[in-house]
PDB file of C-alpha atoms in Angstrom:
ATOM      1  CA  UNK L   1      24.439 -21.334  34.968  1.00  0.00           C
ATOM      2  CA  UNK L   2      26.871 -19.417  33.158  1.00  0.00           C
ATOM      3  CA  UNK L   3      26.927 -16.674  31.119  1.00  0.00           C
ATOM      4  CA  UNK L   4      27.738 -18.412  27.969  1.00  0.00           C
ATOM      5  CA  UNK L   5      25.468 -21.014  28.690  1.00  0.00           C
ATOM      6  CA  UNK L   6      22.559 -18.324  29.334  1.00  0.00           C
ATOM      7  CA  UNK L   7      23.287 -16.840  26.224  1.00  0.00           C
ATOM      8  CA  UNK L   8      23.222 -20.251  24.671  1.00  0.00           C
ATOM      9  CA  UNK L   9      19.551 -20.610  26.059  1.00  0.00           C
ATOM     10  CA  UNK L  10      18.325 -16.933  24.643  1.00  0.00           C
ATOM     11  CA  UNK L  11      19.684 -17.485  21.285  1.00  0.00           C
ATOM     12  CA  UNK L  12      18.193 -21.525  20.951  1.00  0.00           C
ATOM     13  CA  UNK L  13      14.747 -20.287  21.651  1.00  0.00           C
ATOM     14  CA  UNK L  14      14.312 -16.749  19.705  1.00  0.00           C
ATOM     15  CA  UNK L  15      15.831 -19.313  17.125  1.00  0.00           C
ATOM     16  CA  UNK L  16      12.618 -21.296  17.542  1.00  0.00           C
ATOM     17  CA  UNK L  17      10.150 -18.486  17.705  1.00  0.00           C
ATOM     18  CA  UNK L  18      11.768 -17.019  14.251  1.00  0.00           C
ATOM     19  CA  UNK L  19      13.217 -19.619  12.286  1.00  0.00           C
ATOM     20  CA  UNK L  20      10.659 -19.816   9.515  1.00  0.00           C
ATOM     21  CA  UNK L  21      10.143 -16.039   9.186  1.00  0.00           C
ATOM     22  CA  UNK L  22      14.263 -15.848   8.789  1.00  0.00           C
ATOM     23  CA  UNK L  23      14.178 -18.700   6.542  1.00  0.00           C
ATOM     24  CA  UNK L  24      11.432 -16.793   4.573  1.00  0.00           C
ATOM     25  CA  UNK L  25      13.085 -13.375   4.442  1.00  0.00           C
ATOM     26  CA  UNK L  26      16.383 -15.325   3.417  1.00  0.00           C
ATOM     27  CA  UNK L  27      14.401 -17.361   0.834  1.00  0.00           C
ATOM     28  CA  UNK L  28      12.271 -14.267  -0.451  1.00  0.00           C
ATOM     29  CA  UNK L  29      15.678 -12.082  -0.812  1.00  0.00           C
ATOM     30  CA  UNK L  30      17.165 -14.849  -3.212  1.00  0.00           C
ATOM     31  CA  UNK L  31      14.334 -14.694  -5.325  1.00  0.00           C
ATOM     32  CA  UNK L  32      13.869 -11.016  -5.298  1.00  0.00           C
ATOM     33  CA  UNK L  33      17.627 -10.607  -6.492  1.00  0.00           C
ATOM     34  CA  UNK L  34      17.695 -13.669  -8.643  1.00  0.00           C
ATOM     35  CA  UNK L  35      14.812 -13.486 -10.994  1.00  0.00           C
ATOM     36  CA  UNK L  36      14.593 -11.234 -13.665  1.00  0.00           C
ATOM     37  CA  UNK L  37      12.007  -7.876 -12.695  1.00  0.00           C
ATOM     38  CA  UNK L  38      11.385  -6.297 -15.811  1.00  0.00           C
ATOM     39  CA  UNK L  39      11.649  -9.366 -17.833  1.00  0.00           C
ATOM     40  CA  UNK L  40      10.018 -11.663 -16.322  1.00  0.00           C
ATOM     41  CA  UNK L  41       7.964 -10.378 -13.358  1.00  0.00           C
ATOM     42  CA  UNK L  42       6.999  -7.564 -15.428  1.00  0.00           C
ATOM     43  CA  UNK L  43       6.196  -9.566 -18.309  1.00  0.00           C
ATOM     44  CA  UNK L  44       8.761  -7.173 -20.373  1.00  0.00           C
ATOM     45  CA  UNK L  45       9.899 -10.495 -22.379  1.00  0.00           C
ATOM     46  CA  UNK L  46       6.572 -10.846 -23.723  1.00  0.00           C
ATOM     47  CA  UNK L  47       4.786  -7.520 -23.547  1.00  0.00           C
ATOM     48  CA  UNK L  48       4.885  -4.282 -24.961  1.00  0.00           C
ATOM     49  CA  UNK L  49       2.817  -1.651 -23.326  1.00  0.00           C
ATOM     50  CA  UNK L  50       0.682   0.576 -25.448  1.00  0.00           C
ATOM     51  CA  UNK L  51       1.417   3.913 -26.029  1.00  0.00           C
ATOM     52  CA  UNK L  52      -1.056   6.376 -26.734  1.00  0.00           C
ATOM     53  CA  UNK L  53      -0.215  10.175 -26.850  1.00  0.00           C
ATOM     54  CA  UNK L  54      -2.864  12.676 -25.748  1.00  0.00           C
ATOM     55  CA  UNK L  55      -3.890  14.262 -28.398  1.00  0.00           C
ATOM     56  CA  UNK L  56      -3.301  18.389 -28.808  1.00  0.00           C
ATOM     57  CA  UNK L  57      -6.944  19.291 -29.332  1.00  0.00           C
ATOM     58  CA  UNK L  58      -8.108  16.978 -26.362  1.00  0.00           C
ATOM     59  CA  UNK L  59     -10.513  19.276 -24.970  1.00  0.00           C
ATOM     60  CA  UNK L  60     -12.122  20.530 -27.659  1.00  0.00           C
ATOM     61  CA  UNK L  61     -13.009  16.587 -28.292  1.00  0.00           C
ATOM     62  CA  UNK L  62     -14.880  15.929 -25.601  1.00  0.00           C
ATOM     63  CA  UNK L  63     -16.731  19.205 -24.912  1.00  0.00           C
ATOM     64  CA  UNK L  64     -17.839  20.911 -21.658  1.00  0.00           C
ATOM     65  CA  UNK L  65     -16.880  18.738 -18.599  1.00  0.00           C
ATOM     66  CA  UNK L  66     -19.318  17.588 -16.094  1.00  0.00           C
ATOM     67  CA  UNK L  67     -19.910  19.805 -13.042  1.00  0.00           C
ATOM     68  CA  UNK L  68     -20.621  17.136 -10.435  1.00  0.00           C
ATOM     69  CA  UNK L  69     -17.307  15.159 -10.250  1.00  0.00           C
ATOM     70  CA  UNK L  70     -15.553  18.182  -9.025  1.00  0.00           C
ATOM     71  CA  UNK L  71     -12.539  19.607 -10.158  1.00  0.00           C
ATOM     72  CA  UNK L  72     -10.344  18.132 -13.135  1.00  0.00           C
ATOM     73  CA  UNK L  73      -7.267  16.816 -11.682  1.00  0.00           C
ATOM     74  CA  UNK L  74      -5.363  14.884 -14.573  1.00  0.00           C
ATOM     75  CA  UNK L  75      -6.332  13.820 -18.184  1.00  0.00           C
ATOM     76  CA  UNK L  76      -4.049  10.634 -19.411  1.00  0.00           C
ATOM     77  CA  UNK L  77      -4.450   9.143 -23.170  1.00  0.00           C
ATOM     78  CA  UNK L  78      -5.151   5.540 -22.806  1.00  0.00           C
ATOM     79  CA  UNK L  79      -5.390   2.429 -25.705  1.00  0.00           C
ATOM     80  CA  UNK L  80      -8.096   0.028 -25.237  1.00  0.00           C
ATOM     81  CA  UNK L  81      -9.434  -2.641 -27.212  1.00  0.00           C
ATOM     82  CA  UNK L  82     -11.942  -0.181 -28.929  1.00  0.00           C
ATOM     83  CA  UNK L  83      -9.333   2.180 -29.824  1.00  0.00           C
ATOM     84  CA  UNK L  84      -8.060   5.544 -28.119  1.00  0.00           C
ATOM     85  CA  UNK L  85      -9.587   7.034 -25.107  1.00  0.00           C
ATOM     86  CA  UNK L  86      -9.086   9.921 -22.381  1.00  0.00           C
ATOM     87  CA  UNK L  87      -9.172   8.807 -18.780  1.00  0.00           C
ATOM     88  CA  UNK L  88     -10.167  11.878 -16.874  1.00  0.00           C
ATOM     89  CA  UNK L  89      -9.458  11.927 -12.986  1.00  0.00           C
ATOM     90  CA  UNK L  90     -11.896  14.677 -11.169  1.00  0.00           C
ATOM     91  CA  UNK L  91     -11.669  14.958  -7.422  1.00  0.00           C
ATOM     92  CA  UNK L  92     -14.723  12.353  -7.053  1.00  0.00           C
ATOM     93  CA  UNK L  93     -14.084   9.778  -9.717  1.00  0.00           C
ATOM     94  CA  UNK L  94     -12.237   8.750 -12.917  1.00  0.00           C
ATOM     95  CA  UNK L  95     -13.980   9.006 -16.158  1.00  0.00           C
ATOM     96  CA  UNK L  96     -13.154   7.335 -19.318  1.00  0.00           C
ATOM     97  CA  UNK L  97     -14.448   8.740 -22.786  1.00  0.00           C
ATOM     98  CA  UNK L  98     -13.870   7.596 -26.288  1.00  0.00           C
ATOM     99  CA  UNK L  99     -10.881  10.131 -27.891  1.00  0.00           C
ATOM    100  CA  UNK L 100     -13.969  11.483 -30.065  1.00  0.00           C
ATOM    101  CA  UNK L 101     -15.660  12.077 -26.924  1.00  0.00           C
ATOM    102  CA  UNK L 102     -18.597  10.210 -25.809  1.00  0.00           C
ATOM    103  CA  UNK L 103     -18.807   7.019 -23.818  1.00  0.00           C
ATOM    104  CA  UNK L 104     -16.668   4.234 -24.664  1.00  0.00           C
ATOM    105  CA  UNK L 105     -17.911   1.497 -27.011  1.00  0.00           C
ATOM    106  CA  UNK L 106     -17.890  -1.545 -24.719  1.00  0.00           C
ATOM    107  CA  UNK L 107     -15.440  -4.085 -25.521  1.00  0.00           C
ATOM    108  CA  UNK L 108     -16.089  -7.812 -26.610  1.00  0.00           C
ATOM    109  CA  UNK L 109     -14.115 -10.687 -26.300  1.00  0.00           C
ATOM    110  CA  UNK L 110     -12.792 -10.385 -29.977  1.00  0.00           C
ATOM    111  CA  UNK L 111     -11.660  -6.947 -28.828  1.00  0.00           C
ATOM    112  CA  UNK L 112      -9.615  -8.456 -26.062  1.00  0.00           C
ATOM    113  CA  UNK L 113      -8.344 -10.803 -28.350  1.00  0.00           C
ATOM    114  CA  UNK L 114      -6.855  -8.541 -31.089  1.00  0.00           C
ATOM    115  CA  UNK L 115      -6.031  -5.968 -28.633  1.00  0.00           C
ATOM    116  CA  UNK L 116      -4.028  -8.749 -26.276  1.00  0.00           C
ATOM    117  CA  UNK L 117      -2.442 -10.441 -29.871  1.00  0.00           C
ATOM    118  CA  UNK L 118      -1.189  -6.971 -30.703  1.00  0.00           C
ATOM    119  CA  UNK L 119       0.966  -6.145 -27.341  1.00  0.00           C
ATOM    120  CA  UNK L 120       1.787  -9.595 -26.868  1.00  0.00           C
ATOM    121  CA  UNK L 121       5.607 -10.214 -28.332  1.00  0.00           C
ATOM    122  CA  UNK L 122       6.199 -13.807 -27.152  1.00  0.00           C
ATOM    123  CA  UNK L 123       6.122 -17.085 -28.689  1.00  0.00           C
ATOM    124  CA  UNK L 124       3.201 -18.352 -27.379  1.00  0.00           C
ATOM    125  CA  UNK L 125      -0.231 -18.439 -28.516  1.00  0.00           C
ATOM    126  CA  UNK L 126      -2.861 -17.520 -27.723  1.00  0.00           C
ATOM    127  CA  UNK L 127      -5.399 -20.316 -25.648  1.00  0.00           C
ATOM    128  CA  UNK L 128      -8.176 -18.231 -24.231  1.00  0.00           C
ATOM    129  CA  UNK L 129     -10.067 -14.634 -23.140  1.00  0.00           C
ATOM    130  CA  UNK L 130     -12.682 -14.635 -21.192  1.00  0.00           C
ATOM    131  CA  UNK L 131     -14.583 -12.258 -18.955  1.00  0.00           C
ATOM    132  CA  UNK L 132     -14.328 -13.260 -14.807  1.00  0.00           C
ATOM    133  CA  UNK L 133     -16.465 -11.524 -11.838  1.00  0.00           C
ATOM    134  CA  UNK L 134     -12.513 -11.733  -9.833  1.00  0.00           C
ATOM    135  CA  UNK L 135      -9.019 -13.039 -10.632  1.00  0.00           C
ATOM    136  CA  UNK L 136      -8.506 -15.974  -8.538  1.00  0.00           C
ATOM    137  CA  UNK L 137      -6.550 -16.817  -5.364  1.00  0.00           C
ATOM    138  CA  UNK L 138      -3.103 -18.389  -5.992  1.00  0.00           C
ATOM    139  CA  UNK L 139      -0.828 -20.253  -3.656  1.00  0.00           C
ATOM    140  CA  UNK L 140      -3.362 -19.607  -0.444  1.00  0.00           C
ATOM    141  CA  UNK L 141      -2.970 -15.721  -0.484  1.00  0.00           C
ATOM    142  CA  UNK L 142      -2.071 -14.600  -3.964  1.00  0.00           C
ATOM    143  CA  UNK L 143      -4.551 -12.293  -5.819  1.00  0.00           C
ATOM    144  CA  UNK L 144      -3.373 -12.122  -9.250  1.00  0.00           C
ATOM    145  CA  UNK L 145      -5.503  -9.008  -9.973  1.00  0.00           C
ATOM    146  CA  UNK L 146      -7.939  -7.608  -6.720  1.00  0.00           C
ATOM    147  CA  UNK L 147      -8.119  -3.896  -7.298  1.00  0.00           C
ATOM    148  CA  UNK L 148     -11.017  -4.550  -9.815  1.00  0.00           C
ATOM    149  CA  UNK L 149     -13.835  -6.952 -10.094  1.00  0.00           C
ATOM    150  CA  UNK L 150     -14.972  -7.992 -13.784  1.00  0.00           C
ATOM    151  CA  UNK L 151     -11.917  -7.723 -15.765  1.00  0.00           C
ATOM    152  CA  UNK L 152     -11.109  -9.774 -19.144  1.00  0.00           C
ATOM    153  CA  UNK L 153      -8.274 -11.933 -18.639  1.00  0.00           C
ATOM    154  CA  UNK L 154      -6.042 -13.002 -22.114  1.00  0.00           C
ATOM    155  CA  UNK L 155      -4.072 -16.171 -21.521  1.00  0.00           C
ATOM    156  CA  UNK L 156      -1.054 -17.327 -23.762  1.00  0.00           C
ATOM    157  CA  UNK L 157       0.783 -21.056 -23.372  1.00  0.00           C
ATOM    158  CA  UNK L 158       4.604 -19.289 -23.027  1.00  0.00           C
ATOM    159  CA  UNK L 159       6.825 -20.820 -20.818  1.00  0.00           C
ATOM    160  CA  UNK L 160       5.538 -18.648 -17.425  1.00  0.00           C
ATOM    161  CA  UNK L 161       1.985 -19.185 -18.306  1.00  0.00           C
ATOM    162  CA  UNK L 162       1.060 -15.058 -19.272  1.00  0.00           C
ATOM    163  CA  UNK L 163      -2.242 -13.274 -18.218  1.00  0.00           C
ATOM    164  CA  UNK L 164      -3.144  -9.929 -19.435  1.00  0.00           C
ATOM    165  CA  UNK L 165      -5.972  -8.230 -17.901  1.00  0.00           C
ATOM    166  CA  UNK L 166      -8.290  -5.955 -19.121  1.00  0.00           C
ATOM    167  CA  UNK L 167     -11.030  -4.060 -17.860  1.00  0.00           C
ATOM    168  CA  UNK L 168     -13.914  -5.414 -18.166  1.00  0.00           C
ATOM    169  CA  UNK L 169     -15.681  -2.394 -20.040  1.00  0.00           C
ATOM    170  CA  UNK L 170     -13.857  -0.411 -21.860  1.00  0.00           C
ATOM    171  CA  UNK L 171     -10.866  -3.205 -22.178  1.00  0.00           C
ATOM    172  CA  UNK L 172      -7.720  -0.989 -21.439  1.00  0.00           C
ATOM    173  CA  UNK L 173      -5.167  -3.359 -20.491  1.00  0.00           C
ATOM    174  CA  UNK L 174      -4.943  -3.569 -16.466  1.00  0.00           C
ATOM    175  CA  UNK L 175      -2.151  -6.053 -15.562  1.00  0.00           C
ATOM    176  CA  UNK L 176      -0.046  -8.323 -17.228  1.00  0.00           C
ATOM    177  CA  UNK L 177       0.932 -11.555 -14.312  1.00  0.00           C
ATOM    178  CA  UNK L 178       2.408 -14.970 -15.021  1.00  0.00           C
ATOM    179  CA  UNK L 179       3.965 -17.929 -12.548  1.00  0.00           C
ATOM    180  CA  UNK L 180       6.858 -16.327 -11.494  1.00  0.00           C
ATOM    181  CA  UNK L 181       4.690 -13.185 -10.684  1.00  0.00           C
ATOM    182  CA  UNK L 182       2.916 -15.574  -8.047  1.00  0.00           C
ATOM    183  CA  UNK L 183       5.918 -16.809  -6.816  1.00  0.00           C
ATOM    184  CA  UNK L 184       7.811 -13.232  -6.460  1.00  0.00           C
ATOM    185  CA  UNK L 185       4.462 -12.038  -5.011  1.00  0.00           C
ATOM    186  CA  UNK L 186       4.158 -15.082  -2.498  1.00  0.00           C
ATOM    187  CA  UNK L 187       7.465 -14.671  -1.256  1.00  0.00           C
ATOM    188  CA  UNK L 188       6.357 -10.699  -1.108  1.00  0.00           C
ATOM    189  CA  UNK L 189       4.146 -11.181   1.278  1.00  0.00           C
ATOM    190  CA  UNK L 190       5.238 -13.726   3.270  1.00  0.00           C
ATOM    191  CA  UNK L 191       8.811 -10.925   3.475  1.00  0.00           C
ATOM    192  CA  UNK L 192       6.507  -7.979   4.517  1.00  0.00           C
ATOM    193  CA  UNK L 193       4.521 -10.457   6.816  1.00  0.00           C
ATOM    194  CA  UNK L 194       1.643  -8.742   5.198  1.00  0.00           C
ATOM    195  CA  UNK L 195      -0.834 -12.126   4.324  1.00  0.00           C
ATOM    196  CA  UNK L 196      -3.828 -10.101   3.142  1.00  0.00           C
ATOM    197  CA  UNK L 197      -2.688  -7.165   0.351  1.00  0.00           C
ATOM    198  CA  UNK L 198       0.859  -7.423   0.704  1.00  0.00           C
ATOM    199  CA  UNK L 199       1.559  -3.842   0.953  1.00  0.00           C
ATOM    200  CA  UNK L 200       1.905  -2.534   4.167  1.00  0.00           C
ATOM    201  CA  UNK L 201       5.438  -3.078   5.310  1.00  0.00           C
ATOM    202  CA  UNK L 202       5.084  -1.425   8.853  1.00  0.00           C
ATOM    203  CA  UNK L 203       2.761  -3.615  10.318  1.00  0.00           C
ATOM    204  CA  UNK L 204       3.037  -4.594  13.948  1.00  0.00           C
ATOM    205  CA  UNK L 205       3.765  -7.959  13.281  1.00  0.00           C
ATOM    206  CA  UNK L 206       6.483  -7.181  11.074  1.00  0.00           C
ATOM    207  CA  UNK L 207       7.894  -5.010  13.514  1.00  0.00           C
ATOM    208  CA  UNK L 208       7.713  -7.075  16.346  1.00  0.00           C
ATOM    209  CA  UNK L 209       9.547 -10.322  14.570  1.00  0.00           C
ATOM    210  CA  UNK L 210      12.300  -7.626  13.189  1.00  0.00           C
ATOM    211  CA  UNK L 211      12.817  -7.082  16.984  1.00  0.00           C
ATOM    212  CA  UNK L 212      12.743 -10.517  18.395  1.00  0.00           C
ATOM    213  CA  UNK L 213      15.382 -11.661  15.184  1.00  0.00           C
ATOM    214  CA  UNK L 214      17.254  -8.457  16.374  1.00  0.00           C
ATOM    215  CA  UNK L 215      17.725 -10.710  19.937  1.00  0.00           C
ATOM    216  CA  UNK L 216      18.910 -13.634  17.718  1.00  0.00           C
ATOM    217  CA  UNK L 217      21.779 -11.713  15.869  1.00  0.00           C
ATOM    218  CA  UNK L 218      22.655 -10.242  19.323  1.00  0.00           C
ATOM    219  CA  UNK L 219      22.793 -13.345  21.400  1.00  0.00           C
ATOM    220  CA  UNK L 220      24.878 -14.931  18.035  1.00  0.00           C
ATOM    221  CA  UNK L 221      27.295 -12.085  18.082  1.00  0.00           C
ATOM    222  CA  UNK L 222      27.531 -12.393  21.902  1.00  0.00           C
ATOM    223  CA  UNK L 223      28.105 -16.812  21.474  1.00  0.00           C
ATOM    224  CA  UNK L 224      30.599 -15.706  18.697  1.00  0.00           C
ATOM    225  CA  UNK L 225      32.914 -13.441  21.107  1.00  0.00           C
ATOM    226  CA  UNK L 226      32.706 -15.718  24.029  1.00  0.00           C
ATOM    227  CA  UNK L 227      34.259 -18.733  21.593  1.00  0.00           C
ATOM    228  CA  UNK L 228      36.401 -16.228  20.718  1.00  0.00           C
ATOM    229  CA  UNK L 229      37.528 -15.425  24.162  1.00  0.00           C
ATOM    230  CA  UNK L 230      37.343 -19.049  25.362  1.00  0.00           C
ATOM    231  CA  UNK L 231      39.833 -19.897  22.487  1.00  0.00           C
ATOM    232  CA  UNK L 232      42.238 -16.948  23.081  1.00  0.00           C
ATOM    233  CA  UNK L 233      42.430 -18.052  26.788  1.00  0.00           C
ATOM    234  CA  UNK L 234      43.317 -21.955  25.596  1.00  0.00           C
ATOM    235  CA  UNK L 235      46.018 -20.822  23.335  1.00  0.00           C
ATOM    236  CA  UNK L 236      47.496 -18.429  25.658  1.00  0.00           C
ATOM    237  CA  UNK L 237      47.125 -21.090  28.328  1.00  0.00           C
ATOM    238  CA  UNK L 238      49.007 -23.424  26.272  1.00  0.00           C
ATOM    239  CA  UNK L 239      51.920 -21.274  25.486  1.00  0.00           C
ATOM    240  CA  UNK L 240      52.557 -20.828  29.179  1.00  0.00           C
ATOM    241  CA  UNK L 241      52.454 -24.692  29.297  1.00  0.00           C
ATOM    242  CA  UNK L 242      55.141 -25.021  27.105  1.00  0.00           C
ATOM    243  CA  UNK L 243      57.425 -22.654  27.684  1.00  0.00           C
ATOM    244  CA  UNK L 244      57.503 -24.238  31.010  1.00  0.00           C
TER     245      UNK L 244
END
């Protein structure tokens, strides 16, 4: 057998052990450039985040902090369907307090639905809020929302189908996803070759097709300059020929 042909061998069958992972990360790499990330992914065509400044007198609000959450690590001024609060992260746990102090006033589904009307900038309307133990799995492996279990969820009829999530308590807004997040986050995954969270981009998987499409480009490179050669030999061979 040849060289050529050897090389012809390699590169057919690394082609067949990664042809649908290089047709994904091909795929995936359109849509990540294509589609629009703020606007559309990020729901910035149809959102406007709240904004809620911490106010200068904070502390003296909420009076003397608890001594078994450890120390006091960041305070952040949050909206929520029940109005202003302070999110307080201690070493142990987060805390969230009404901006007058106290515990916050639980929020109800007319909450959410106020609250989601009044950040939502679209042209849809409004369909439904309700209050779900998970956010559900899309396109085999998609969780919409998975960092938090009993969340309120704000849907509006708009072209890419927008969800806003809220927590399910105090009803600070969460998330905001819609179909094109599920697609961008499909394709995420299936680039990363991470099926489960879709965040760990140096798993052994990953790293081992990255090495075995490494072979492809190699033996394709190697195909390419023996063409090369073979047709630099052909035309130099039939110069010769006709000068004689």
């Amino acid at each position: 057998m040849t060289l050529t042909a050897q090389f012809f061998r390699w590169h057919r069958w690394i082609g067949y052990l990664v042809a649908f992972q290089v047709l994904a990360w091909m795929l995936g790499g359109l849509l990540f450039a294509w589609l629009p990330f703020q606007e559309w992914i990020k729901c910035g065509e149809v959102m406007e985040k709240p904004r809620q400044p911490l106010p200068t007198n904070w502390a003296a609000q909420i009076g003397p902090m608890p001594t078994d959450k450890g120390a006091l690590l960041g305070v952040q001024s949050i909206a929520t369907a029940t109005g202003p609060a302070l999110k307080l992260r201690f070493e142990k746990e987060e805390l969230v307090l009404s901006a007058a102090g106290g515990a916050v006033t639980a929020a109800s589904a007319s909450n959410i639905s106020q609250f989601a009307r009044s950040i939502y900038k679209g042209e849809g309307k409004l369909l439904d809020v309700v209050k779900i133990k998970e956010a559900p799995r899309r396109l085999g492996m998609v969780h919409e929302f998975s960092a938090r279990q009993n969340v309120w969820v704000a849907q509006f009829d708009d072209a890419l189908q927008s969800r806003f999530y809220f927590d399910g308590q105090s009803g600070e807004l969460l998330a905001a996803r819609n179909e094109a997040w599920v697609i961008y986050d499909f394709f995420w995954r299936l680039h990363v070759m991470d099926y489960s969270e879709g965040e760990d981009f140096n798993n052994s998987l990953l790293r081992g097709t990255s090495i075995v499409a490494m072979g492809l480009t190699i033996t394709g490179f190697a195909l390419s300059f023996f063409a090369i050669r073979r047709s630099w030999r052909r035309r130099k061979t039939s110069k010769t020929t006709a000068r004689v």
